[in-house]
Amino acid sequence: MKITRFNKDCGNSVDMNIIDGYQFDLPTNVVEIKKEVANSFFTDSISSPEDFKKRILISTVVPGEEDERYFLVGDIAATQQLANNHINKLHNKITSHIPYITFLAAIAYYHALKAEDVEDTEIEINYFSTMLPIWLLKKSATFGEAQTAMADRFAKKHAFKIHTPGFSNELEVTVKESICLKEGEVARFSLKKDLQLVDRKDVSEYEYAETVIVDIGGGSTDVVILPEGLKAANSRESFQTIEGIPYLAHIDKLRKEKFPELFTDLRTFDQFIVDNHESRKFVLENENTGDATDLTQQINQSLQEYADILLAKLNDVAPPPANKVRKYVYSGGVASILAEAILESMSHKIGEERTAKYHKVPKDSRYLNLYGLEIRSLGYIKKKKAVKN
């Protein structure tokens, strides 16, 4: 099986993937279990790739180690006690096993869904790309050093076993080329073009203005200041991180203080907010009793409080200059959840007209980084083919 391109955003809550144009997400739930538990974990065989996606059990030898380890991934792992122990802290994606295991799980699902022959167990990936957050890039002497270390995790041969009954298999994966880019900055490609590499209608808005991409994640917020025309950031100081106010910790505090009897864990509460944020009406319905509990006021108030704090911090790291036009684009997994709160807060400060002109939360804000990877990969491969010809 040959894969031309595989682009991956290893999120703290959701693992986002586009493989040869096919987009899918996996919850970033990864739980290690013992071999004896793995051998008897499932009682029934499954037949559909979508069911398999929810019940992934794989084993592998993690690079740099010697022993084979067994992992539940995705929805099935969410039932385990340790499924979310990474979610409240920043984890080093260069060394953490989580991005590597979700990489293998994504391949397992794609193979189950798309392989013409299940016995075709050798998979060749021509081009793979992922990203690192700015806080992690800044820990290295140079960004390039960290990016190379992350890319090298994948640019090799990989072997793993699938233990889910009905999809049991042994796959071998070869990644021919691996690239790691910078989270936040890579979103500029998706502000320029769409997934067909056609210029976006509003791209001219950025021609004469600096653009600040505010990439709001569950654990930290990356801030990238781009020159006019959405050009690449030109200095280390153009990359900043807002730490100390993780969104997931903020909503978990709300859960523990206000709704501990309704939501027993952070993942469930986070998903409840994700599922209902577009309407900004948060009503929890009990399917067993028919009762409904309206949590709208408390949650909206908490989201507004967080947006106010975030914008105050943003003003410290990327204040609007007096002599330049600067636009702010909010992206990342949490941006759409905070969209109305952000725009409301800014409207109070600078008015609705200026807010509409200089502050933007795109409809696809959650996927701007992933789409940026995809757009860049399409352009890169197209250019590479042209050079060969």
mmCIF file of C-alpha atoms in Angstrom:
data_model
loop_
_atom_site.group_PDB
_atom_site.id
_atom_site.type_symbol
_atom_site.label_atom_id
_atom_site.label_comp_id
_atom_site.label_asym_id
_atom_site.label_seq_id
_atom_site.Cartn_x
_atom_site.Cartn_y
_atom_site.Cartn_z
ATOM 1 C CA MET A 1 0.000 0.000 0.000
ATOM 2 C CA LYS A 2 1.381 3.373 -0.984
ATOM 3 C CA ILE A 3 0.537 6.665 0.718
ATOM 4 C CA THR A 4 1.642 9.842 -1.042
ATOM 5 C CA ARG A 5 1.230 12.228 1.903
ATOM 6 C CA PHE A 6 0.295 11.982 5.561
ATOM 7 C CA ASN A 7 -0.203 15.184 7.568
ATOM 8 C CA LYS A 8 -0.727 15.008 11.326
ATOM 9 C CA ASP A 9 -1.628 17.442 14.104
ATOM 10 C CA CYS A 10 -0.880 15.734 17.431
ATOM 11 C CA GLY A 11 -3.326 17.624 19.627
ATOM 12 C CA ASN A 12 -3.545 17.307 23.384
ATOM 13 C CA SER A 13 -7.239 16.362 23.196
ATOM 14 C CA VAL A 14 -7.745 15.355 19.564
ATOM 15 C CA ASP A 15 -5.321 13.782 17.103
ATOM 16 C CA MET A 16 -6.098 15.167 13.620
ATOM 17 C CA ASN A 17 -5.008 13.494 10.395
ATOM 18 C CA ILE A 18 -5.203 13.900 6.620
ATOM 19 C CA ILE A 19 -3.914 10.910 4.639
ATOM 20 C CA ASP A 20 -4.000 11.359 0.863
ATOM 21 C CA GLY A 21 -6.864 13.816 1.218
ATOM 22 C CA TYR A 22 -8.897 11.715 3.666
ATOM 23 C CA GLN A 23 -9.429 13.594 6.940
ATOM 24 C CA PHE A 24 -10.221 11.967 10.273
ATOM 25 C CA ASP A 25 -9.749 12.525 13.999
ATOM 26 C CA LEU A 26 -8.895 10.238 16.883
ATOM 27 C CA PRO A 27 -9.319 11.162 20.551
ATOM 28 C CA THR A 28 -5.847 11.484 22.055
ATOM 29 C CA ASN A 29 -6.519 8.660 24.479
ATOM 30 C CA VAL A 30 -3.587 6.271 24.795
ATOM 31 C CA VAL A 31 -3.489 3.731 27.607
ATOM 32 C CA GLU A 32 -0.876 1.051 28.070
ATOM 33 C CA ILE A 33 -2.065 -2.373 29.211
ATOM 34 C CA LYS A 34 -0.261 -5.597 30.027
ATOM 35 C CA LYS A 35 0.117 -8.366 27.466
ATOM 36 C CA GLU A 36 -2.050 -10.746 29.512
ATOM 37 C CA VAL A 37 -4.836 -8.144 29.628
ATOM 38 C CA ALA A 38 -4.500 -7.472 25.897
ATOM 39 C CA ASN A 39 -4.887 -11.154 25.030
ATOM 40 C CA SER A 40 -8.314 -11.342 26.651
ATOM 41 C CA PHE A 41 -9.480 -7.736 26.401
ATOM 42 C CA PHE A 42 -12.071 -8.220 23.642
ATOM 43 C CA THR A 43 -14.741 -10.921 23.701
ATOM 44 C CA ASP A 44 -16.254 -10.363 20.240
ATOM 45 C CA SER A 45 -14.890 -9.872 16.743
ATOM 46 C CA ILE A 46 -15.804 -6.758 14.759
ATOM 47 C CA SER A 47 -16.198 -6.298 11.023
ATOM 48 C CA SER A 48 -16.475 -2.595 10.164
ATOM 49 C CA PRO A 49 -13.530 -0.156 9.922
ATOM 50 C CA GLU A 50 -15.565 2.461 11.824
ATOM 51 C CA ASP A 51 -16.042 0.059 14.728
ATOM 52 C CA PHE A 52 -12.343 -0.749 14.566
ATOM 53 C CA LYS A 53 -11.533 2.971 14.800
ATOM 54 C CA LYS A 54 -13.291 2.996 18.183
ATOM 55 C CA ARG A 55 -11.559 -0.171 19.425
ATOM 56 C CA ILE A 56 -7.916 0.019 18.412
ATOM 57 C CA LEU A 57 -5.503 -2.250 20.281
ATOM 58 C CA ILE A 58 -1.932 -2.361 19.003
ATOM 59 C CA SER A 59 1.487 -3.428 20.192
ATOM 60 C CA THR A 60 4.930 -2.267 19.164
ATOM 61 C CA VAL A 61 8.474 -1.724 20.320
ATOM 62 C CA VAL A 62 8.722 2.033 20.822
ATOM 63 C CA PRO A 63 11.929 3.349 19.153
ATOM 64 C CA GLY A 64 14.793 3.428 21.641
ATOM 65 C CA GLU A 65 13.279 0.658 23.760
ATOM 66 C CA GLU A 66 13.595 -3.131 23.735
ATOM 67 C CA ASP A 67 10.320 -4.575 25.011
ATOM 68 C CA GLU A 68 7.052 -4.830 23.152
ATOM 69 C CA ARG A 69 4.293 -2.671 24.680
ATOM 70 C CA TYR A 70 0.515 -2.878 24.274
ATOM 71 C CA PHE A 71 -1.752 0.152 23.855
ATOM 72 C CA LEU A 72 -5.435 0.930 23.641
ATOM 73 C CA VAL A 73 -6.074 3.996 21.476
ATOM 74 C CA GLY A 74 -9.049 6.295 20.952
ATOM 75 C CA ASP A 75 -12.595 5.746 22.215
ATOM 76 C CA ILE A 76 -11.922 2.342 23.779
ATOM 77 C CA ALA A 77 -9.067 3.829 25.808
ATOM 78 C CA ALA A 78 -11.353 6.547 27.184
ATOM 79 C CA THR A 79 -12.987 3.955 29.450
ATOM 80 C CA GLN A 80 -9.681 3.318 31.206
ATOM 81 C CA GLN A 81 -8.694 5.125 34.369
ATOM 82 C CA LEU A 82 -5.437 6.532 32.988
ATOM 83 C CA ALA A 83 -6.822 7.657 29.628
ATOM 84 C CA ASN A 84 -6.502 11.367 30.323
ATOM 85 C CA ASN A 85 -3.526 11.603 32.642
ATOM 86 C CA HIS A 86 -1.614 13.625 30.004
ATOM 87 C CA ILE A 87 -4.359 16.142 29.345
ATOM 88 C CA ASN A 88 -3.668 18.547 32.215
ATOM 89 C CA LYS A 89 0.024 18.973 31.518
ATOM 90 C CA LEU A 90 2.285 19.927 28.653
ATOM 91 C CA HIS A 91 4.022 16.843 27.362
ATOM 92 C CA ASN A 92 7.163 16.714 25.256
ATOM 93 C CA LYS A 93 6.039 15.443 21.865
ATOM 94 C CA ILE A 94 9.625 14.711 20.864
ATOM 95 C CA THR A 95 10.022 12.107 23.598
ATOM 96 C CA SER A 96 6.445 11.184 24.561
ATOM 97 C CA HIS A 97 5.156 7.860 23.245
ATOM 98 C CA ILE A 98 1.678 9.334 22.658
ATOM 99 C CA PRO A 99 2.315 10.995 19.242
ATOM 100 C CA TYR A 100 4.094 7.849 18.064
ATOM 101 C CA ILE A 101 1.306 5.484 19.122
ATOM 102 C CA THR A 102 -1.407 7.691 17.585
ATOM 103 C CA PHE A 103 0.689 7.788 14.389
ATOM 104 C CA LEU A 104 0.564 3.984 14.234
ATOM 105 C CA ALA A 105 -3.133 3.899 15.176
ATOM 106 C CA ALA A 106 -3.995 6.333 12.381
ATOM 107 C CA ILE A 107 -2.174 4.125 9.882
ATOM 108 C CA ALA A 108 -3.954 1.032 11.226
ATOM 109 C CA TYR A 109 -7.360 2.662 10.745
ATOM 110 C CA TYR A 110 -6.526 4.016 7.285
ATOM 111 C CA HIS A 111 -5.247 0.598 6.200
ATOM 112 C CA ALA A 112 -8.431 -1.060 7.492
ATOM 113 C CA LEU A 113 -10.541 1.474 5.616
ATOM 114 C CA LYS A 114 -8.653 1.862 2.332
ATOM 115 C CA ALA A 115 -6.427 -1.162 1.662
ATOM 116 C CA GLU A 116 -7.587 -3.085 -1.404
ATOM 117 C CA ASP A 117 -5.962 -6.220 0.002
ATOM 118 C CA VAL A 118 -5.712 -6.716 3.789
ATOM 119 C CA GLU A 119 -2.738 -8.999 3.163
ATOM 120 C CA ASP A 120 -0.871 -6.051 1.663
ATOM 121 C CA THR A 121 0.828 -5.315 4.967
ATOM 122 C CA GLU A 122 3.755 -3.242 3.712
ATOM 123 C CA ILE A 123 2.930 0.444 3.728
ATOM 124 C CA GLU A 124 5.131 3.066 2.114
ATOM 125 C CA ILE A 125 4.600 6.718 3.038
ATOM 126 C CA ASN A 126 6.276 9.051 0.602
ATOM 127 C CA TYR A 127 5.863 12.240 2.651
ATOM 128 C CA PHE A 128 4.939 12.752 6.309
ATOM 129 C CA SER A 129 4.633 16.056 8.149
ATOM 130 C CA THR A 130 3.723 17.122 11.658
ATOM 131 C CA MET A 131 4.393 20.092 13.974
ATOM 132 C CA LEU A 132 5.771 21.147 17.336
ATOM 133 C CA PRO A 133 4.377 23.833 19.653
ATOM 134 C CA ILE A 134 6.433 26.962 20.218
ATOM 135 C CA TRP A 135 7.061 26.320 23.929
ATOM 136 C CA LEU A 136 8.808 23.087 22.976
ATOM 137 C CA LEU A 137 10.726 24.628 20.070
ATOM 138 C CA LYS A 138 12.060 27.297 22.413
ATOM 139 C CA LYS A 139 13.500 24.688 24.779
ATOM 140 C CA SER A 140 16.115 23.803 22.148
ATOM 141 C CA ALA A 141 19.136 25.876 21.199
ATOM 142 C CA THR A 142 17.584 26.289 17.764
ATOM 143 C CA PHE A 143 14.140 25.571 16.392
ATOM 144 C CA GLY A 144 15.742 23.434 13.691
ATOM 145 C CA GLU A 145 17.284 21.136 16.280
ATOM 146 C CA ALA A 146 13.889 20.327 17.802
ATOM 147 C CA GLN A 147 12.186 20.057 14.413
ATOM 148 C CA THR A 148 14.816 17.607 13.169
ATOM 149 C CA ALA A 149 14.500 15.477 16.311
ATOM 150 C CA MET A 150 10.717 15.273 15.861
ATOM 151 C CA ALA A 151 10.936 14.529 12.130
ATOM 152 C CA ASP A 152 13.514 11.807 12.744
ATOM 153 C CA ARG A 153 11.079 9.943 15.024
ATOM 154 C CA PHE A 154 9.064 9.043 11.947
ATOM 155 C CA ALA A 155 11.595 8.941 9.082
ATOM 156 C CA LYS A 156 12.393 5.250 9.397
ATOM 157 C CA LYS A 157 10.841 1.797 9.297
ATOM 158 C CA HIS A 158 8.132 0.893 11.786
ATOM 159 C CA ALA A 159 6.557 -2.439 12.663
ATOM 160 C CA PHE A 160 3.515 -3.042 14.819
ATOM 161 C CA LYS A 161 0.745 -5.552 15.471
ATOM 162 C CA ILE A 162 -2.998 -5.034 15.556
ATOM 163 C CA HIS A 163 -4.790 -7.164 18.155
ATOM 164 C CA THR A 164 -8.408 -6.048 17.674
ATOM 165 C CA PRO A 165 -10.370 -9.212 16.741
ATOM 166 C CA GLY A 166 -11.526 -9.059 13.142
ATOM 167 C CA PHE A 167 -8.671 -6.734 12.174
ATOM 168 C CA SER A 168 -5.684 -8.608 13.585
ATOM 169 C CA ASN A 169 -2.664 -7.940 11.431
ATOM 170 C CA GLU A 170 1.040 -7.123 11.387
ATOM 171 C CA LEU A 171 1.977 -3.987 9.493
ATOM 172 C CA GLU A 172 5.334 -2.677 8.354
ATOM 173 C CA VAL A 173 5.599 1.015 7.577
ATOM 174 C CA THR A 174 8.376 2.889 5.786
ATOM 175 C CA VAL A 175 8.433 6.685 5.864
ATOM 176 C CA LYS A 176 10.658 7.996 3.093
ATOM 177 C CA GLU A 177 10.563 11.698 3.995
ATOM 178 C CA SER A 178 9.519 13.340 7.256
ATOM 179 C CA ILE A 179 9.175 17.044 8.003
ATOM 180 C CA CYS A 180 8.320 18.903 11.192
ATOM 181 C CA LEU A 181 7.006 22.481 11.041
ATOM 182 C CA LYS A 182 6.064 25.124 13.614
ATOM 183 C CA GLU A 183 2.573 25.133 15.110
ATOM 184 C CA GLY A 184 0.817 28.432 14.587
ATOM 185 C CA GLU A 185 3.069 29.626 11.786
ATOM 186 C CA VAL A 186 2.012 26.769 9.508
ATOM 187 C CA ALA A 187 -1.553 28.121 9.641
ATOM 188 C CA ARG A 188 -0.466 30.955 7.343
ATOM 189 C CA PHE A 189 -0.638 28.565 4.389
ATOM 190 C CA SER A 190 -4.340 27.950 5.047
ATOM 191 C CA LEU A 191 -4.983 31.692 5.289
ATOM 192 C CA LYS A 192 -3.477 32.088 1.814
ATOM 193 C CA LYS A 193 -5.053 29.182 -0.063
ATOM 194 C CA ASP A 194 -7.785 26.569 0.177
ATOM 195 C CA LEU A 195 -7.282 22.811 -0.110
ATOM 196 C CA GLN A 196 -7.417 23.066 -3.919
ATOM 197 C CA LEU A 197 -4.479 25.531 -3.790
ATOM 198 C CA VAL A 198 -6.737 28.363 -4.923
ATOM 199 C CA ASP A 199 -6.150 31.798 -3.365
ATOM 200 C CA ARG A 200 -8.665 32.622 -0.668
ATOM 201 C CA LYS A 201 -10.976 35.552 -1.413
ATOM 202 C CA ASP A 202 -9.833 37.491 1.644
ATOM 203 C CA VAL A 203 -6.082 36.956 1.183
ATOM 204 C CA SER A 204 -5.601 40.581 0.091
ATOM 205 C CA GLU A 205 -6.594 41.716 3.615
ATOM 206 C CA TYR A 206 -3.235 40.502 4.881
ATOM 207 C CA GLU A 207 -1.090 42.108 2.184
ATOM 208 C CA TYR A 208 -0.307 45.342 4.031
ATOM 209 C CA ALA A 209 -0.806 44.243 7.616
ATOM 210 C CA GLU A 210 1.186 42.250 10.097
ATOM 211 C CA THR A 211 -0.737 39.173 11.171
ATOM 212 C CA VAL A 212 -0.698 37.682 14.652
ATOM 213 C CA ILE A 213 -1.774 34.054 14.661
ATOM 214 C CA VAL A 214 -3.055 33.125 18.110
ATOM 215 C CA ASP A 215 -3.105 29.319 18.255
ATOM 216 C CA ILE A 216 -5.222 28.418 21.289
ATOM 217 C CA GLY A 217 -4.672 24.877 22.512
ATOM 218 C CA GLY A 218 -5.817 22.972 25.548
ATOM 219 C CA GLY A 219 -2.474 23.285 27.323
ATOM 220 C CA SER A 220 -0.894 26.457 25.978
ATOM 221 C CA THR A 221 -1.392 29.225 23.439
ATOM 222 C CA ASP A 222 1.165 29.886 20.709
ATOM 223 C CA VAL A 223 1.514 33.398 19.318
ATOM 224 C CA VAL A 224 3.251 34.024 15.988
ATOM 225 C CA ILE A 225 3.793 37.505 14.538
ATOM 226 C CA LEU A 226 3.991 37.375 10.739
ATOM 227 C CA PRO A 227 5.241 40.182 8.473
ATOM 228 C CA GLU A 228 2.997 41.782 5.857
ATOM 229 C CA GLY A 229 1.678 39.408 3.207
ATOM 230 C CA LEU A 230 1.615 36.374 5.526
ATOM 231 C CA LYS A 231 5.329 35.826 5.024
ATOM 232 C CA ALA A 232 7.279 33.512 7.309
ATOM 233 C CA ALA A 233 8.135 34.853 10.761
ATOM 234 C CA ASN A 234 11.610 36.337 10.605
ATOM 235 C CA SER A 235 13.003 36.141 14.147
ATOM 236 C CA ARG A 236 12.900 34.030 17.283
ATOM 237 C CA GLU A 237 11.153 36.922 19.044
ATOM 238 C CA SER A 238 8.256 36.587 16.584
ATOM 239 C CA PHE A 239 7.343 33.347 18.365
ATOM 240 C CA GLN A 240 5.798 33.635 21.812
ATOM 241 C CA THR A 241 3.897 31.339 24.158
ATOM 242 C CA ILE A 242 1.199 32.123 26.688
ATOM 243 C CA GLU A 243 1.588 29.627 29.511
ATOM 244 C CA GLY A 244 0.230 29.398 33.023
ATOM 245 C CA ILE A 245 -3.448 29.626 32.032
ATOM 246 C CA PRO A 246 -4.212 26.275 30.351
ATOM 247 C CA TYR A 247 -7.763 26.130 29.027
ATOM 248 C CA LEU A 248 -8.265 22.517 30.084
ATOM 249 C CA ALA A 249 -7.234 23.304 33.656
ATOM 250 C CA HIS A 250 -9.654 26.255 33.644
ATOM 251 C CA ILE A 251 -12.691 24.207 32.628
ATOM 252 C CA ASP A 252 -11.658 21.332 34.898
ATOM 253 C CA LYS A 253 -11.719 23.758 37.831
ATOM 254 C CA LEU A 254 -15.244 24.737 36.785
ATOM 255 C CA ARG A 255 -16.248 21.075 36.550
ATOM 256 C CA LYS A 256 -14.911 20.224 40.004
ATOM 257 C CA GLU A 257 -16.441 23.268 41.677
ATOM 258 C CA LYS A 258 -19.852 23.330 39.992
ATOM 259 C CA PHE A 259 -20.641 20.005 38.309
ATOM 260 C CA PRO A 260 -18.726 17.130 39.947
ATOM 261 C CA GLU A 261 -21.861 14.993 40.168
ATOM 262 C CA LEU A 262 -22.717 15.573 36.484
ATOM 263 C CA PHE A 263 -19.268 15.058 34.911
ATOM 264 C CA THR A 264 -16.901 12.623 36.565
ATOM 265 C CA ASP A 265 -13.928 13.438 34.333
ATOM 266 C CA LEU A 266 -12.479 16.305 32.317
ATOM 267 C CA ARG A 267 -12.672 14.550 28.937
ATOM 268 C CA THR A 268 -16.452 14.144 29.167
ATOM 269 C CA PHE A 269 -16.951 17.755 30.226
ATOM 270 C CA ASP A 270 -14.643 19.041 27.485
ATOM 271 C CA GLN A 271 -16.582 17.041 24.878
ATOM 272 C CA PHE A 272 -19.888 18.392 26.223
ATOM 273 C CA ILE A 273 -18.636 21.935 25.654
ATOM 274 C CA VAL A 274 -17.319 21.062 22.183
ATOM 275 C CA ASP A 275 -20.658 19.497 21.210
ATOM 276 C CA ASN A 276 -22.709 22.503 22.320
ATOM 277 C CA HIS A 277 -20.498 25.567 21.867
ATOM 278 C CA GLU A 278 -21.933 26.691 18.525
ATOM 279 C CA SER A 279 -25.342 27.413 20.044
ATOM 280 C CA ARG A 280 -23.792 28.600 23.334
ATOM 281 C CA LYS A 281 -26.619 26.737 25.042
ATOM 282 C CA PHE A 282 -25.328 24.063 27.393
ATOM 283 C CA VAL A 283 -28.200 21.829 28.435
ATOM 284 C CA LEU A 284 -27.389 18.385 29.811
ATOM 285 C CA GLU A 285 -30.146 15.879 29.113
ATOM 286 C CA ASN A 286 -30.503 12.603 30.998
ATOM 287 C CA GLU A 287 -31.649 10.015 28.464
ATOM 288 C CA ASN A 288 -32.737 7.644 31.233
ATOM 289 C CA THR A 289 -35.026 10.034 33.081
ATOM 290 C CA GLY A 290 -35.747 12.753 30.535
ATOM 291 C CA ASP A 291 -34.514 15.400 32.983
ATOM 292 C CA ALA A 292 -32.607 18.398 31.604
ATOM 293 C CA THR A 293 -30.125 20.567 33.498
ATOM 294 C CA ASP A 294 -29.307 23.997 32.078
ATOM 295 C CA LEU A 295 -25.631 24.850 32.600
ATOM 296 C CA THR A 296 -25.570 27.679 30.063
ATOM 297 C CA GLN A 297 -25.005 30.611 32.388
ATOM 298 C CA GLN A 298 -22.161 29.066 34.381
ATOM 299 C CA ILE A 299 -20.284 27.755 31.334
ATOM 300 C CA ASN A 300 -20.657 30.914 29.231
ATOM 301 C CA GLN A 301 -19.539 33.032 32.156
ATOM 302 C CA SER A 302 -16.494 30.815 32.660
ATOM 303 C CA LEU A 303 -15.594 30.926 28.942
ATOM 304 C CA GLN A 304 -15.897 34.711 28.983
ATOM 305 C CA GLU A 305 -13.646 34.925 32.035
ATOM 306 C CA TYR A 306 -11.058 32.775 30.316
ATOM 307 C CA ALA A 307 -11.211 34.825 27.094
ATOM 308 C CA ASP A 308 -10.706 38.042 29.086
ATOM 309 C CA ILE A 309 -7.638 36.600 30.823
ATOM 310 C CA LEU A 310 -6.226 35.232 27.562
ATOM 311 C CA LEU A 311 -6.604 38.555 25.743
ATOM 312 C CA ALA A 312 -4.926 40.407 28.601
ATOM 313 C CA LYS A 313 -1.979 38.002 28.374
ATOM 314 C CA LEU A 314 -1.953 38.366 24.582
ATOM 315 C CA ASN A 315 -1.687 42.124 24.959
ATOM 316 C CA ASP A 316 1.479 41.583 26.994
ATOM 317 C CA VAL A 317 3.238 39.381 24.407
ATOM 318 C CA ALA A 318 1.888 40.963 21.191
ATOM 319 C CA PRO A 319 0.479 44.442 21.852
ATOM 320 C CA PRO A 320 -0.935 46.332 18.848
ATOM 321 C CA PRO A 321 1.799 48.716 17.619
ATOM 322 C CA ALA A 322 1.052 52.430 17.320
ATOM 323 C CA ASN A 323 2.559 52.791 13.853
ATOM 324 C CA LYS A 324 1.450 49.609 12.067
ATOM 325 C CA VAL A 325 -1.732 47.828 11.087
ATOM 326 C CA ARG A 326 -1.936 44.466 12.790
ATOM 327 C CA LYS A 327 -4.594 41.771 12.323
ATOM 328 C CA TYR A 328 -5.254 38.980 14.822
ATOM 329 C CA VAL A 329 -6.352 35.524 13.675
ATOM 330 C CA TYR A 330 -7.435 32.998 16.302
ATOM 331 C CA SER A 331 -6.866 29.333 15.509
ATOM 332 C CA GLY A 332 -6.405 26.004 17.276
ATOM 333 C CA GLY A 333 -8.674 23.508 18.937
ATOM 334 C CA VAL A 334 -10.146 25.970 21.442
ATOM 335 C CA ALA A 335 -10.547 29.032 19.187
ATOM 336 C CA SER A 336 -14.049 28.213 17.951
ATOM 337 C CA ILE A 337 -15.207 27.530 21.521
ATOM 338 C CA LEU A 338 -13.996 30.964 22.645
ATOM 339 C CA ALA A 339 -14.919 32.792 19.425
ATOM 340 C CA GLU A 340 -17.931 34.756 20.669
ATOM 341 C CA ALA A 341 -16.300 35.455 24.019
ATOM 342 C CA ILE A 342 -13.149 36.785 22.325
ATOM 343 C CA LEU A 343 -15.054 39.016 19.920
ATOM 344 C CA GLU A 344 -17.326 40.256 22.700
ATOM 345 C CA SER A 345 -14.366 41.121 24.899
ATOM 346 C CA MET A 346 -12.584 42.943 22.067
ATOM 347 C CA SER A 347 -15.757 44.844 21.123
ATOM 348 C CA HIS A 348 -15.928 46.263 24.643
ATOM 349 C CA LYS A 349 -12.327 47.434 24.340
ATOM 350 C CA ILE A 350 -12.054 48.765 20.782
ATOM 351 C CA GLY A 351 -15.591 48.765 19.418
ATOM 352 C CA GLU A 352 -17.453 46.405 17.083
ATOM 353 C CA GLU A 353 -16.179 47.975 13.854
ATOM 354 C CA ARG A 354 -12.483 47.649 14.703
ATOM 355 C CA THR A 355 -13.032 44.197 16.144
ATOM 356 C CA ALA A 356 -14.670 43.013 12.909
ATOM 357 C CA LYS A 357 -11.801 44.507 10.905
ATOM 358 C CA TYR A 358 -8.808 43.379 12.919
ATOM 359 C CA HIS A 359 -9.881 40.283 14.873
ATOM 360 C CA LYS A 360 -10.964 37.103 13.111
ATOM 361 C CA VAL A 361 -11.929 33.564 14.107
ATOM 362 C CA PRO A 362 -12.189 31.585 10.825
ATOM 363 C CA LYS A 363 -14.911 28.946 10.524
ATOM 364 C CA ASP A 364 -12.248 26.265 10.118
ATOM 365 C CA SER A 365 -10.121 27.652 12.967
ATOM 366 C CA ARG A 366 -9.880 24.235 14.620
ATOM 367 C CA TYR A 367 -8.133 22.827 11.557
ATOM 368 C CA LEU A 368 -6.038 25.782 10.352
ATOM 369 C CA ASN A 369 -2.780 24.077 11.377
ATOM 370 C CA LEU A 370 -3.731 20.742 9.837
ATOM 371 C CA TYR A 371 -4.944 22.384 6.623
ATOM 372 C CA GLY A 372 -1.729 24.411 6.559
ATOM 373 C CA LEU A 373 0.246 21.162 6.618
ATOM 374 C CA GLU A 374 -1.905 19.721 3.838
ATOM 375 C CA ILE A 375 -1.634 22.817 1.628
ATOM 376 C CA ARG A 376 2.111 23.015 2.129
ATOM 377 C CA SER A 377 2.522 19.319 1.321
ATOM 378 C CA LEU A 378 0.490 19.656 -1.877
ATOM 379 C CA GLY A 379 2.605 22.596 -2.991
ATOM 380 C CA TYR A 380 5.827 20.873 -1.978
ATOM 381 C CA ILE A 381 5.025 17.663 -3.870
ATOM 382 C CA LYS A 382 3.847 19.621 -6.913
ATOM 383 C CA LYS A 383 7.092 21.597 -6.950
ATOM 384 C CA LYS A 384 9.167 18.460 -6.521
ATOM 385 C CA LYS A 385 7.467 16.825 -9.512
ATOM 386 C CA ALA A 386 8.053 19.925 -11.633
ATOM 387 C CA VAL A 387 11.788 19.856 -10.824
ATOM 388 C CA LYS A 388 12.002 16.181 -11.850
ATOM 389 C CA ASN A 389 10.254 16.869 -15.132
#
